Amino acid sequence: MIDSLFLINHSGDIFLEKHWKSVISRSVCDYFFEAKEKAVDPENVAPVLQTPHHYLISIYRDKIFFLSAIQTEVPPLFVIEFLHRVGDTFLDYFGECSETVIKDNVVIVYELLEEMLDNGFPLATESNVLKEMIKPPNILRSVVNTLTGGSNVGNTLPTGQLSNVPWRRAGVKYTNNEAYFDVIEEIDAILDKSGTTVFAEIQGVIEACVRLTGMPDLTLSFMNPRLLDDVSFHPCVRFKRWESERVLSFIPPDGNFTLMSYQVSSQNLVAIPVYVKQNISFLEAGSCGRLDITIGPKQTMGKTVEGLMVTVHMPKAVLTVNLTATQGTHTYDLATKVLVWDIGKLNPQKLPNLRGSLSMQPGAPKPEENPSLNIDLKIQQLAISGLKVSRLDMYGEKYKPFKGVKYLTKAGKFQVRT
Amino acid sequence: MDRGFPSLRSEAAGAVRTMLASAESLQLTLKPELSQEEQALTHTNGKPKETHKAGNEDLKEMLESNKESLKLEAMKRVVGLISKGKNASELFPAVVKNVASKNIELKKLVYVYLVRYAEEQQDLALLSISTFQRALKDPNQFIRASALRVLSSIRVPIIVPIMMLAIKEAATDLSPYVRKTSAHAIQKLYSLDPDQKEQLIEVIEKLLKDKSTLVAGSVVVAFEEVCPDRIDLIHKNYRKLCNLLVDVEEWGQVVIISMLTRYARTQFTSPWKEDAVFDENNEKTFYDSDSEEKKGPTEAKPYMMDPDHRLLLRNTKPLLQSRNTAVVMSVAQLYWHLAPKHEVSVVTKSLVRLLRSHREVQYIVLQNIATMSIQRKGMFEPYMKSFYVRSTDPTHIKTLKLEILTNLANEANISTILREFQTYVKSQDKAFAAATIQAIGRCATNISEVTDTCLNGLVLLLSNRDETVVAESVVVIKKLLQTQPTQHSEIIKHMAKLFDNITVPMARASILWLMGEYCDRVPKIAPDVLRKMAKIFTTEEDIVKLQTVNLAAKLYLTNSKQTKLLTQYILNLGKYDQNYDIRDRTRFIRQLIVPSEKSGALNKYARRILLAPKPAPVLESAFKDRDRFQLGTLSHSLNVKASGYQELSDWPAVAPDPSVRNVEVIEPVKEWAPSLGKAKQPKSDAKFYSDDEEKEEEGSERSTSSEDDSSSSSSSNSDSGSEEESSEESEKTSSGSGGSSSGSEKSSSDAESEQRQKKKTKKRTRKPAASDSDSDENGNADQASSSATESSSESESDSGSDSPAPQKKAEANTQPKMAVKSKKEVSLLDLDDFSPVVTNAPKPSVISSSLLSDLEGLSLSNVSSAVQVTSPSFGPVKTYELLHHMTGKGLAAKYHFPRQPCLYQPSMVSVQVILTNNSDHALEEIHIGERSPASLNVHCFNTIERLEPGASVTVSMGVDFSDSTQAANFQLCTKEDQFGVSIQPAVGELLMPFTMTEADFSREQRNLQGMNETSATVTMATANTPRQAISKQVLSVANVGAVSSSQDNMLRFSGRTVSSKALLLVSLDLKDSSAVLLTINTEKTVMASMLLRDLTRALAQA
């Protein structure tokens, strides 16, 4: 399946290679570099490429290309999903997934890759299992290891891999038993010039942080499960129970994980929390333009909108901006032509406004299209769809855990066309 | 400075080493300080080394030191080198010495190195082999597995035989983890030496039978790699794979699903075509009553989905909710390729969900949706808005979304889509804007209502400032005009005006072509354009030159007066062009149009050739032909056949024999009809919806024996053919009816959790489960039932069916034993056999729980299939003494009747004898000697060569009692002694259950009246005994089968005598709370009275 993996940084250096079958020369990456040249933007590189002897499947995340070389037919999603799982594992182990961190921990990275694939087929991808085999680095342990000559490879062999609950390791112990759930919803929307909604939907995830002793069996139920239209679950969730009773019943993995993700049924109208009044115009004759943006609250369910931010990808011809904001700060990156206006909290009494002039490259034609605005925002303690967790019960263990549910609404891909 | 380092380093290291040695000899615990010093040294010295030679020398020294931490440090740096792709092969000898290190991390790093360089240093690599061979025998399963992993990864051809041996051994390992590793090793060995194929296939065949979910995925990968064409290996495992699928790890699911897709396409008939016919006919009959006669000949028999086909679809559906996008995609493609058309749409929502995932995932999913949306617009139309483009999407995502939107366009939504397109045309991403224009062109040709609107819109775009947009518009307009050229001379004129401003060659060429093609509509403009072209001909691109030549030729034919000179001028220019295409074209055109002596004939047709009406181009999706590839594959994504791609075959016209998928059953059982299992099945209310109809279909098709179809589903399929059907159905119930015995995640994890609970409370590792099963066997049914109900969700389905749960449990204990005896390869499971295995295992706590749960699923699924085939006899077995150990000089023998049909002869009653050696010396040659009466027909067990002290063995034998309770006397012999023993059968044991319907029962009962009827009224000990308890009593006395009863106060049982096959009917009339009228109808009156006596006694005690 997956023959080799190359990690390539932004500037095109291969800084790590790993082979699971016969060694494939790194010159195979030249085809990829060619495609990368052509695509200009790293995001535009096609994920699947064909070379005379190999197929290259790559992902781009955290400024790193994960490039896998393959020799025979394999579902491309299989590889892509796996590569992302590798990235997730790095993130889980080292707190970030960057070139420096991978280079600093190259031995652990190598040990991980060795365990994750055997002959190109995934062997252990469950983070709990991996953590039992290869301990994540931390400062204390590395000091201890230096002193004692110990290692970060576990002597105990993973039990999880063999059990029916591979995602949970045996013998978990905590003094404080706690289970927290964050219901996070994102609004994906496209608004047109006049402010009417072209497209809007709500997607949510439930992120869990569970630190419970032993083998707890949890049941999470909702007040209004009918809202959920399409769901996907962590493998721990018993699908049959969901189908019949609409409750989430599961033995949780230890630590942080995504319990489920869902989509709210499309019949429900999506509440759009803010409205945007904007006027961007480029003058035909003079080499300048005007910009005027005002944001106000729309349907916020009585909560405050926080972390409001507007990002505008200006046309190439815009040289500089001369703007004043009544609230927050704005920056314009001359190289990438991105205007960012960081507003912060939205005050309904005094609406934030950004206005001023744009100076254009002299002689350049008037841009065809006005740039669209990307809005970012947060609303604490609110799930915009109205989804509510009704209760969490624990079976199988005697103690009483601390439980908590937090709600958060965010803007996902929230775009205003102008 | 740099050069100073090594010497300094080695000095320091040497000093440290001597210190260390002395410290160790003194047994001082100076270790921490020392290593700290060392660390400091290695750090300061090791880090700045970029010059390889020095670095490697240095590493070699560290590796050869006798200090673990130094070695480890060195190995870490070596791995660092490998990861950067630098050559570290010269260190091989130094590294390979450490392969047997005790330090696990060091060992693992050495493995990494070994796998990387063994191929280059084959001789040296052989040094390490013995270490692995030793490790393959390690009691720890993980060490065995990792040894096999590394051994098989060393790509050295000499060790192929060793690998082969290791794989074969590992394939039968107790640990599923090791078996999984062996499946991986198969592929490695195959790629190293393809000649081993045949042997490897044998191993694969063995591993395919494995019931562990851990193994399933890996062995299918091996199968796909080594022998994807050996579809016959899958038959027997098909249902098992379907049922296990939910519990297999996610990566395994992907490969299994894609393999099963391929399998299903070869084994089942198409659900598509006939389906349509079927529906149509339905409609016809609905509206038009006399189509009845018409229908007969035209209609082939209505399509019926193979239950196995349905099983696959049903068991994959929950996986659409997987978090793994590859799994969702593979289920989607399975539905696309296998499901009836109207069911495919269940995957839509999940596919749309995947669009929220990573960019790369979106790319692949959109490609697949694009292919699907060409054939099935309706599937994605409701989700059209999910394909709206955002300005932040990367270009390849944008174009794919555009493609899908275009595919989805129809009369109803075209206005919405066009409005959306208007936004896209203005996009700053010009490549995308150009793609949008093409999309508009496609919409215009596909939907005639909007052609004019689109054309006008495109013409407006001609005044766009952007070059590429204009050019693309021109090209698209050209194509559109071709479809309806009559009324659009205005547009052509407009384009002619634009001609000077357009610089993109393709666009210029398109305009020239339009001029030439429709020169009769713009007779004034065309020659003028040609004139302009003549001036700048030499500076144009090739494609423009070609079109100029074309234009000139066409004008020459239509308007030679004005253009003759111009044409000749252009042809002359073309004649000396640098490009040979243009020179060729020029020469050809000249011969064609300019009349000369030589080219007389062709010249006449010049006009017809050049001005022939041309078919309008069809604007097609780029994904039009992609459906030749299986969706979700690499080949589909690239639109090229990738190496190793397995073609998806077309549906067979006639399905191959479906019975090949039946799991093996014991041969003699065939003629012996299933009774209770079949009878109870229709009663269970927890049925899966589709079972019903399928069964009915099947039932009606096959209703050969039953006369009254009123209860056709429960009708006795007593003909021999029914066995296969019923086993199919049993599997269906086991998987479908909510219980999903082996499959569902829920039940298994429930079982798991419960087991852990038990472990906790009782502080015993394996005991709880074992004791449970033991108690079942002793007939402690109550406990069994309580444990069964709480144990898992299985109880949901069980409670639905009439027969009590403990009965099933008990069967689980009794029946597999039999099966093991009869057929060794079928790895049916015997819990009794199993327990010693577990105690032998190295890590009981881990293995037992997991193995047990694996096996639990297994035993359940086995039972469910066995229930149909063999007797559903009642569990608690009475054991009788055959030989006491005092009289037997240490040899003790007990026997019981397992109530199985006898394997040896159908007229025999099977008896199981447990021989135990209670003496202090081994007994040899235990066998059966003389028997009396001499005519007694006994099938003896094979001579037992040796029985160790304390050991016991279970053997089965068959005795033909000829329907009499006369004891069978025979001699049990050892090497030294002979003991006369006798088996006295209870009358109830001389029967076999016989399945029949209630109607059949009453009919037979009427036939057996008068002399053949014996009856008595029994007063029960306790009043109001529940029906279950009564039937339990009856079943414990006699080996009969229950007959489903519609009356509440009647209990009916039926059976046949084993030898003469005479029918025996037992009916109980529950008159009031404590009295029962017991009636027995049979020709064998003697047996009837004896049975009556036994039953009366049993019921009176109840």
PDB file of C-alpha atoms in Angstrom, chain B residues 588-738:
ATOM      1  CA  PHE B 588      -3.349  20.348 -49.729  1.00  0.00           C
ATOM      2  CA  ILE B 589      -5.605  23.365 -49.953  1.00  0.00           C
ATOM      3  CA  ARG B 590      -3.916  24.586 -53.075  1.00  0.00           C
ATOM      4  CA  GLN B 591      -4.449  21.261 -54.828  1.00  0.00           C
ATOM      5  CA  LEU B 592      -8.002  21.209 -53.688  1.00  0.00           C
ATOM      6  CA  ILE B 593      -9.223  24.612 -54.672  1.00  0.00           C
ATOM      7  CA  VAL B 594      -7.003  25.942 -57.448  1.00  0.00           C
ATOM      8  CA  PRO B 595      -7.952  24.132 -60.644  1.00  0.00           C
ATOM      9  CA  SER B 596      -5.030  22.604 -62.474  1.00  0.00           C
ATOM     10  CA  GLU B 597      -4.529  19.759 -64.964  1.00  0.00           C
ATOM     11  CA  LYS B 598      -3.524  17.206 -62.448  1.00  0.00           C
ATOM     12  CA  SER B 599      -6.136  17.582 -59.770  1.00  0.00           C
ATOM     13  CA  GLY B 600      -9.213  17.619 -61.876  1.00  0.00           C
ATOM     14  CA  ALA B 601     -11.309  15.108 -60.046  1.00  0.00           C
ATOM     15  CA  LEU B 602     -10.932  16.359 -56.528  1.00  0.00           C
ATOM     16  CA  ASN B 603     -11.392  19.924 -57.522  1.00  0.00           C
ATOM     17  CA  LYS B 604     -15.002  19.340 -58.347  1.00  0.00           C
ATOM     18  CA  TYR B 605     -15.768  18.347 -54.846  1.00  0.00           C
ATOM     19  CA  ALA B 606     -13.812  21.100 -53.125  1.00  0.00           C
ATOM     20  CA  ARG B 607     -16.881  23.004 -52.218  1.00  0.00           C
ATOM     21  CA  ARG B 608     -18.575  19.954 -50.805  1.00  0.00           C
ATOM     22  CA  ILE B 609     -15.540  19.073 -48.823  1.00  0.00           C
ATOM     23  CA  LEU B 610     -14.812  22.424 -47.327  1.00  0.00           C
ATOM     24  CA  LEU B 611     -18.310  23.692 -46.820  1.00  0.00           C
ATOM     25  CA  ALA B 612     -19.877  20.511 -45.687  1.00  0.00           C
ATOM     26  CA  PRO B 613     -22.349  20.959 -42.846  1.00  0.00           C
ATOM     27  CA  LYS B 614     -20.495  20.099 -39.709  1.00  0.00           C
ATOM     28  CA  PRO B 615     -22.010  18.436 -36.710  1.00  0.00           C
ATOM     29  CA  ALA B 616     -22.202  20.628 -33.696  1.00  0.00           C
ATOM     30  CA  PRO B 617     -19.728  19.742 -31.003  1.00  0.00           C
ATOM     31  CA  VAL B 618     -21.169  18.131 -27.961  1.00  0.00           C
ATOM     32  CA  LEU B 619     -20.083  19.819 -24.800  1.00  0.00           C
ATOM     33  CA  GLU B 620     -19.439  17.042 -22.406  1.00  0.00           C
ATOM     34  CA  SER B 621     -18.315  16.626 -18.913  1.00  0.00           C
ATOM     35  CA  ALA B 622     -14.706  15.677 -18.387  1.00  0.00           C
ATOM     36  CA  PHE B 623     -16.001  13.002 -16.076  1.00  0.00           C
ATOM     37  CA  LYS B 624     -18.134  11.370 -18.699  1.00  0.00           C
ATOM     38  CA  ASP B 625     -15.987   8.318 -19.189  1.00  0.00           C
ATOM     39  CA  ARG B 626     -14.685   7.947 -15.683  1.00  0.00           C
ATOM     40  CA  ASP B 627     -17.357   5.494 -14.708  1.00  0.00           C
ATOM     41  CA  ARG B 628     -15.380   2.781 -16.395  1.00  0.00           C
ATOM     42  CA  PHE B 629     -13.333   2.718 -13.197  1.00  0.00           C
ATOM     43  CA  GLN B 630     -14.504   1.611  -9.829  1.00  0.00           C
ATOM     44  CA  LEU B 631     -15.319   4.678  -7.790  1.00  0.00           C
ATOM     45  CA  GLY B 632     -12.951   5.681  -5.042  1.00  0.00           C
ATOM     46  CA  THR B 633      -9.945   4.074  -6.657  1.00  0.00           C
ATOM     47  CA  LEU B 634      -6.680   5.639  -7.635  1.00  0.00           C
ATOM     48  CA  SER B 635      -7.436   4.815 -11.238  1.00  0.00           C
ATOM     49  CA  HIS B 636     -10.660   6.753 -11.054  1.00  0.00           C
ATOM     50  CA  SER B 637      -8.911   9.713  -9.543  1.00  0.00           C
ATOM     51  CA  LEU B 638      -6.236   9.792 -12.233  1.00  0.00           C
ATOM     52  CA  ASN B 639      -8.521   8.618 -15.022  1.00  0.00           C
ATOM     53  CA  VAL B 640      -5.785   6.184 -15.968  1.00  0.00           C
ATOM     54  CA  LYS B 641      -5.604   2.518 -15.224  1.00  0.00           C
ATOM     55  CA  ALA B 642      -3.209   2.245 -12.311  1.00  0.00           C
ATOM     56  CA  SER B 643      -0.996  -0.769 -11.959  1.00  0.00           C
ATOM     57  CA  GLY B 644      -2.628  -3.446  -9.897  1.00  0.00           C
ATOM     58  CA  TYR B 645      -6.115  -2.156 -10.611  1.00  0.00           C
ATOM     59  CA  GLN B 646      -8.692  -4.911 -10.516  1.00  0.00           C
ATOM     60  CA  GLU B 647     -11.448  -4.506 -13.048  1.00  0.00           C
ATOM     61  CA  LEU B 648     -14.938  -4.614 -11.720  1.00  0.00           C
ATOM     62  CA  SER B 649     -16.632  -7.315 -13.699  1.00  0.00           C
ATOM     63  CA  ASP B 650     -20.091  -6.987 -15.144  1.00  0.00           C
ATOM     64  CA  TRP B 651     -22.956  -8.656 -13.427  1.00  0.00           C
ATOM     65  CA  PRO B 652     -23.298 -12.270 -14.434  1.00  0.00           C
ATOM     66  CA  ALA B 653     -26.441 -13.035 -16.401  1.00  0.00           C
ATOM     67  CA  VAL B 654     -27.101 -16.014 -14.207  1.00  0.00           C
ATOM     68  CA  ALA B 655     -25.886 -16.053 -10.659  1.00  0.00           C
ATOM     69  CA  PRO B 656     -23.387 -18.770  -9.834  1.00  0.00           C
ATOM     70  CA  ASP B 657     -24.482 -21.344  -7.330  1.00  0.00           C
ATOM     71  CA  PRO B 658     -25.225 -19.472  -4.114  1.00  0.00           C
ATOM     72  CA  SER B 659     -24.803 -22.575  -2.009  1.00  0.00           C
ATOM     73  CA  VAL B 660     -21.026 -22.293  -2.221  1.00  0.00           C
ATOM     74  CA  ARG B 661     -21.243 -19.710   0.477  1.00  0.00           C
ATOM     75  CA  ASN B 662     -22.924 -22.055   2.896  1.00  0.00           C
ATOM     76  CA  VAL B 663     -20.684 -22.806   5.756  1.00  0.00           C
ATOM     77  CA  GLU B 664     -19.764 -26.455   5.890  1.00  0.00           C
ATOM     78  CA  VAL B 665     -22.128 -28.762   7.622  1.00  0.00           C
ATOM     79  CA  ILE B 666     -21.815 -32.346   8.561  1.00  0.00           C
ATOM     80  CA  GLU B 667     -22.847 -34.612   5.768  1.00  0.00           C
ATOM     81  CA  PRO B 668     -25.316 -37.073   7.353  1.00  0.00           C
ATOM     82  CA  VAL B 669     -27.215 -34.248   8.913  1.00  0.00           C
ATOM     83  CA  LYS B 670     -28.495 -33.236   5.543  1.00  0.00           C
ATOM     84  CA  GLU B 671     -31.406 -35.563   5.397  1.00  0.00           C
ATOM     85  CA  TRP B 672     -32.301 -34.815   8.886  1.00  0.00           C
ATOM     86  CA  ALA B 673     -34.655 -31.903   9.052  1.00  0.00           C
ATOM     87  CA  PRO B 674     -34.186 -29.004  11.385  1.00  0.00           C
ATOM     88  CA  SER B 675     -36.966 -28.629  13.801  1.00  0.00           C
ATOM     89  CA  LEU B 676     -37.076 -26.232  16.623  1.00  0.00           C
ATOM     90  CA  GLY B 677     -34.783 -23.631  15.236  1.00  0.00           C
ATOM     91  CA  LYS B 678     -36.922 -23.378  12.205  1.00  0.00           C
ATOM     92  CA  ALA B 679     -40.104 -23.443  14.088  1.00  0.00           C
ATOM     93  CA  LYS B 680     -39.229 -20.737  16.502  1.00  0.00           C
ATOM     94  CA  GLN B 681     -37.890 -18.390  13.941  1.00  0.00           C
ATOM     95  CA  PRO B 682     -41.089 -17.001  12.566  1.00  0.00           C
ATOM     96  CA  LYS B 683     -42.245 -16.240  16.035  1.00  0.00           C
ATOM     97  CA  SER B 684     -39.504 -13.862  16.920  1.00  0.00           C
ATOM     98  CA  ASP B 685     -40.876 -10.376  16.697  1.00  0.00           C
ATOM     99  CA  ALA B 686     -37.489  -8.735  16.603  1.00  0.00           C
ATOM    100  CA  LYS B 687     -37.178  -9.564  12.987  1.00  0.00           C
ATOM    101  CA  PHE B 688     -35.392  -7.383  10.582  1.00  0.00           C
ATOM    102  CA  TYR B 689     -37.774  -5.904   8.115  1.00  0.00           C
ATOM    103  CA  SER B 690     -36.468  -7.387   4.963  1.00  0.00           C
ATOM    104  CA  ASP B 691     -36.156 -10.895   6.263  1.00  0.00           C
ATOM    105  CA  ASP B 692     -39.829 -11.157   6.142  1.00  0.00           C
ATOM    106  CA  GLU B 693     -40.348 -10.509   2.541  1.00  0.00           C
ATOM    107  CA  GLU B 694     -37.318 -12.348   1.435  1.00  0.00           C
ATOM    108  CA  LYS B 695     -38.294 -15.360   3.297  1.00  0.00           C
ATOM    109  CA  GLU B 696     -41.759 -15.252   2.012  1.00  0.00           C
ATOM    110  CA  GLU B 697     -40.505 -14.978  -1.467  1.00  0.00           C
ATOM    111  CA  GLU B 698     -38.248 -17.813  -0.882  1.00  0.00           C
ATOM    112  CA  GLY B 699     -40.893 -19.769   0.886  1.00  0.00           C
ATOM    113  CA  SER B 700     -43.424 -19.389  -1.850  1.00  0.00           C
ATOM    114  CA  GLU B 701     -40.925 -20.279  -4.436  1.00  0.00           C
ATOM    115  CA  ARG B 702     -39.922 -23.347  -2.638  1.00  0.00           C
ATOM    116  CA  SER B 703     -43.123 -24.400  -1.013  1.00  0.00           C
ATOM    117  CA  THR B 704     -42.838 -27.945  -2.153  1.00  0.00           C
ATOM    118  CA  SER B 705     -43.857 -29.828   0.889  1.00  0.00           C
ATOM    119  CA  SER B 706     -46.411 -27.781   2.698  1.00  0.00           C
ATOM    120  CA  GLU B 707     -49.910 -27.871   1.418  1.00  0.00           C
ATOM    121  CA  ASP B 708     -51.338 -24.989   3.290  1.00  0.00           C
ATOM    122  CA  ASP B 709     -49.564 -21.800   2.574  1.00  0.00           C
ATOM    123  CA  SER B 710     -51.367 -19.977   5.297  1.00  0.00           C
ATOM    124  CA  SER B 711     -48.425 -20.468   7.562  1.00  0.00           C
ATOM    125  CA  SER B 712     -45.965 -20.827   4.786  1.00  0.00           C
ATOM    126  CA  SER B 713     -43.245 -19.044   6.598  1.00  0.00           C
ATOM    127  CA  SER B 714     -43.391 -21.532   9.397  1.00  0.00           C
ATOM    128  CA  SER B 715     -44.147 -24.463   7.201  1.00  0.00           C
ATOM    129  CA  SER B 716     -41.980 -27.451   7.641  1.00  0.00           C
ATOM    130  CA  ASN B 717     -39.357 -27.568   5.054  1.00  0.00           C
ATOM    131  CA  SER B 718     -38.801 -31.160   5.766  1.00  0.00           C
ATOM    132  CA  ASP B 719     -37.335 -31.886   2.401  1.00  0.00           C
ATOM    133  CA  SER B 720     -33.638 -32.187   2.394  1.00  0.00           C
ATOM    134  CA  GLY B 721     -33.103 -29.076   0.378  1.00  0.00           C
ATOM    135  CA  SER B 722     -34.396 -26.888   3.114  1.00  0.00           C
ATOM    136  CA  GLU B 723     -31.324 -27.245   5.169  1.00  0.00           C
ATOM    137  CA  GLU B 724     -29.352 -24.838   3.130  1.00  0.00           C
ATOM    138  CA  GLU B 725     -32.032 -22.275   3.218  1.00  0.00           C
ATOM    139  CA  SER B 726     -32.489 -22.465   6.897  1.00  0.00           C
ATOM    140  CA  SER B 727     -28.863 -22.027   7.592  1.00  0.00           C
ATOM    141  CA  GLU B 728     -28.912 -18.944   5.513  1.00  0.00           C
ATOM    142  CA  GLU B 729     -31.747 -17.679   7.492  1.00  0.00           C
ATOM    143  CA  SER B 730     -30.200 -18.435  10.743  1.00  0.00           C
ATOM    144  CA  GLU B 731     -27.378 -16.286   9.783  1.00  0.00           C
ATOM    145  CA  LYS B 732     -29.720 -13.592   8.874  1.00  0.00           C
ATOM    146  CA  THR B 733     -31.365 -13.668  12.215  1.00  0.00           C
ATOM    147  CA  SER B 734     -28.150 -13.795  14.026  1.00  0.00           C
ATOM    148  CA  SER B 735     -26.930 -10.737  12.263  1.00  0.00           C
ATOM    149  CA  GLY B 736     -30.058  -8.879  11.542  1.00  0.00           C
ATOM    150  CA  SER B 737     -32.545  -9.223  14.302  1.00  0.00           C
ATOM    151  CA  GLY B 738     -31.216  -6.598  16.577  1.00  0.00           C
TER     152      GLY B 738
END
